[in-house]
Amino acid sequence: MLSLEAKLAKVRSPNQQNQKQVAVVLSAVEETLRDQGATEFTPTAYFAALLSLLPQSLSTTDIVDKDLAASIVYLLDLVTPHCPEPLLRAKFTQILINIAPALTNTDAEAPLLRPSIGCLESLLLAQDSAAWSIPQNDVGPRRALAGLLNLGLDDRPKVRKRAQEAVTKVLKTPPPSPSLDHPASENCAVATLQSVIDLAKNKNQKSGQHDPRLIHSIQLVHAVAAAGGWPSSKIEPLVNVLLNICRLSNEFLTMAAFNVFEAIFASVTDEATSAKLPRIIEAISELRPSQTDSQLLPPWLAVISRGYEVWAAVEPSQAFQRLPVLYELVSTFLESSAHNIRTSASQCLISLITNCIPDDAILGPDCDELTGIATLTTNLLSLRYQGAWSEVFETIIALFDRLRWKAHPVMGDIVHTVGDLRSNEGFQGKKEADVVLGHAVQAIGPEAFLQILPLNLNKPKQGQSGRAWLLPILRDYTENTNLSHFLTEMVPLSEVMFQRILDHGGAEKTMEIKIFETIIQQVWSTLPGYCTAPLDLAECFDQSFAELLANVLYKQTELRADICKALQLLVESNMAILEVELVNGKEDMLLQHRITKADAKKNLDLLASFASNLLAVLFNVYSQTLPQYRGFILECINAYLGIAPASDIMSTFSKVTTMLEGSLAESVTLSQAEREKGKKTPADNMPPMAHTLMDLVITISPYLPADSYTQLLAIFITIINKKDDPQLQKKAYKIISRIAESDSGKKALSSRVEDLQKVLLKSAETASAPARRDRLDAISHLIEYLPSYDLHFIPSILSEVVISAKEVNERARTAAFDLLVSMGEKMKQGGVVINSKVPGMPSDAPNANATIEEYFTMVSAGLAGSTPHMISASITALTRILYQFKDELQPDLINEMVTTMDLFLTSKNREIVRSVLGFVKVCIISLPKEMVLTKLPTLIPNLMVWSHEHKAHFKVKVKHMIERAIRRFGYDTIEKYVPEEDKKLVINIRKMRDRRKRRKESTDHAGEHEDADPRQKRKRRFTSEFEEAIYGSESDEESDASDVDMDGNRNARSGKRGKKGEQYIVEDEDEPLDLLDKKSLAHISSTKPQKLRANKLKTKAKTNDAGKLVFRDSEEEGADDDALGIGENKDIGDAVSAYVQAISGKHAIKRGQRNRVKFSSKRGLKDDDGDDDMEDADPDPRKGGAAPPKSPGKRDGHGMRSVRGGRVQKGRAGGGYRGRR
């Protein structure tokens, strides 16, 4: 809260015109106080002076001067809260009489009323219990508060809001007394409630209309309730009135009523006022509407669920004890035929499950409440609730998610029932049932789940079918379970299936064998779930299990991804448990999945003991895997490098580097022919061993101790100078970026920054194009550690970075732009550039201070380049850094750059001009208006010169820039600088803008009462603000808007409502449906069942002489073949068929005039090549049908042959086609 002096300081320097009168009054008051000899202006002195001045503008019956009165009362509102409370209590009557005209006069305006309400609020806050005991008929606080309540119903929103806020604040601050409630809270509750009742009786129910004063009254009730002062005796009538208001089906009234309930619940969340909560909930429960009331029941359910949520937060044990009774009551509403009642009941049950079941009930011993709730939920799967399947399933999912492992065995019947439904072939809710069963697996674990619903794949029980469909569910939902179950159940199942495949031998695979292979893959795909926070890792992860995983990794390539993911999750899930924060000094066992931090630490230590062997296996598997399938192996390696002991990492690194050195030595001895042959190896072949080993070195780099970086950087220096292997060079540059990820690596880079500068400068000539991006990333990391006393590396490397801004590779360009910005930030921090160390500079070159202006000077030196490519790259670089640092530059430097670019705009080289156009666009949209306006007289004419150039999209770019300029500076400003011959362009732009504006206004008018569609928000089309500034345009917005309109129309067309509530019984032909059987739910459908009809083949499949199927591309081809006898004559071979097609088909070579070969340029409507340029398919606009095909030998009425594409070649009017080049 600001002090009084801070508030008055703002008044003394007004920013708005209407505050100047207040400043004048304050100045006059302070001058008067000085004349009276006051040396210090206290709040009491200000208050007395303003109070004596008030009668000059306000009489006891009228407002003499509105402006003066508003200024005085505004200052009183600022001063009164800082005055002593005894003074305000003593002067209460005098002050109230003086400001009463401002509160009661009908001519009082909002600027006078709002500060008057503030003064009255401060007065009421200062009163004691004795003052509040004065009756309302006498002049006192109660009478003043009644006036505030009347102002809370004012028609003016700002006045009404200020009065309601004052009421809330007064009632929230009761005077010191034994009672918790404010002395006036009951009077306020009675008055506001009576106002709502009276206005609700006079409501206009036609077409959902209502009196606006009713909402204002409800808002006033909200203001009283939000103070926590609503008396308990008035709760029941308030709830009754609010629920009846919800019956009106007016969303605004319903929202206002809900806000009142929310305010009541929020006001009783502390220990002092929570005693009222049971009475409030009891009153709401007693007002339960009829079970068939579809208007009142949904809001009642919403209120009761919110009430229990608050109760559970304040008194969790009491709310949990009452939960089964309410749960049973709400469950009965799922029988309703009204969809909104079923939905509201389901959401209420979900809220009760989520909020009212405490953690102690799950972590503690079994309790009757959970058993009762589970039994009630099981009954929801009976036939009487079959109309609420989706709602029941959502409730079951919420209960599984909340109970977790406590769901077993109390919810076992639910699993069995839903599993039987899912197994029924006629059940149409299989997708929803899979989700329910998945959450059951997640809650009770696969071991308990499969005891209820066994897979029946290995040793199927008689009369029970297999449930292979459960394997994908187990894969997606298994977590936090016993790893031993996988070893005892899943691994034997995999072995049985694999043995069946081996028994089949080397014969051709049958469908059964393929099914066995699929089951094996699905079984091992569940391993990552078993390895997510397993409960028995210390007992199950031993040498035999590690050997099993290693053997599968080596032998079963298709299972490597699942095993690597499982090994990775073992580490990551236990590390996540260690990172969970303590709650009140205790571990959150629910969040930690029943694993203590001590157990998680032991698990990681156990895995670390196996890390060395596992890494060796993973390295070997990595070297045997193709590059496109190595990503998951590297992620697994990273996980175990993070927990492996330092000694193991060092030994592993030594082995890898030794092998790398040997591999590099072998590559040197290869002949040139062998290298060329190696470069052309297909993608399915393994890369050179040096590449694989280099990947492993990069992976290990962040985990190495500090004394290993010397050897690592030696490898880096050796490889970056190898010209003959660009890919290996590319990998070497990644070492710098990888080292910078660790703290020890950052220290190593900082200590060796001088040596690395020399290495990078020396290797610039040997850097290959594929390694450009990674080289720029390495330089970017090095820039951070440059010492401020020697920044010569920046100008030394600058030319390479500038040239890289024109790289073909997009990632390389982005890296170059980011590096330009990083170097600019480094120069902006200050320092010294030792020019004598810059290559090409004389040894006696003076040093330069590092500033952002000096940096721009360095980049601008490229404008004097000898090649257009260098000049263009320099302009592009300047564009990027100007956009970034435009606010830090001196205006003179910017003016000089813009003038220079204006000259380059007259260049005849398109590459240079293309870069200049980007620079100009940045200037137009980002530089200060005053600066750009001075350049427009020369800039616009030079731009318009390129509006006639179609190459490189110059015309479109110029148009976009003119659009942006018009949007920012106005049409008249831009139009007067456009040459006369180019006026058509700006006129066209103006018309398009006007058209868009009219369309937008019509769209806004049509949808002003509709909710905004979230899909109509404009999507971000560029990765950075700079790219959006360079490449974005106003035309893009028009295109986006048109797309939105199309989507909107399409959505409107598809918004038809289908029939609801219709259900059908699907009976078998053999026996009637037993409605008492739970399985009968699977035979009830919401869509009309169709009779199955046997689909008969109309035609027999055709085969050639080799027995292969022959497919026709179209009916026309089949007709041609039949005409030639190919379809019936089996003796004609494939070669003959091809020959006949070549001489008589529609693409056959034909001869025209003078026996010249010609080719048909027309394509039929059924061509497979998908060419859109089909003239024969164009409809005739005069008849609305398809135009008849033109004869190849006739003219089209224009004196020349019709040519495809609309172009006419010289000398081709009458002659045949001379062939294609």
XYZ file of N, CA and C in Angstrom, residues 29-39 41 45 48-49 52:
48
model
N -4.737 23.992 -0.598
C -4.780 23.522 0.789
C -3.395 23.607 1.427
N -2.367 23.189 0.698
C -1.020 23.236 1.253
C -0.560 24.675 1.453
N -0.963 25.572 0.572
C -0.606 26.982 0.737
C -1.277 27.566 1.980
N -2.526 27.163 2.223
C -3.247 27.628 3.418
C -2.558 27.117 4.681
N -2.133 25.869 4.652
C -1.451 25.314 5.823
C -0.132 26.033 6.079
N 0.562 26.412 5.018
C 1.814 27.153 5.200
C 1.538 28.523 5.813
N 0.472 29.156 5.347
C 0.126 30.471 5.905
C -0.213 30.376 7.382
N -0.755 29.226 7.804
C -1.097 29.036 9.213
C 0.114 28.656 10.056
N 1.291 28.554 9.407
C 2.518 28.277 10.139
C 2.829 26.816 10.317
N 2.150 25.935 9.559
C 2.416 24.504 9.699
C 3.735 24.160 9.021
N 4.595 23.480 9.743
C 5.883 23.081 9.177
C 5.853 21.659 8.622
N 3.082 18.664 7.161
C 1.714 18.409 6.721
C 1.331 16.993 7.143
N -3.867 17.372 9.633
C -3.924 18.745 9.111
C -4.621 18.761 7.751
N -8.448 18.178 8.373
C -9.170 19.342 8.918
C -9.337 20.416 7.854
N -8.297 20.689 7.085
C -8.386 21.730 6.054
C -9.402 21.355 4.980
N -13.005 21.619 6.344
C -13.484 23.009 6.419
C -13.784 23.575 5.046
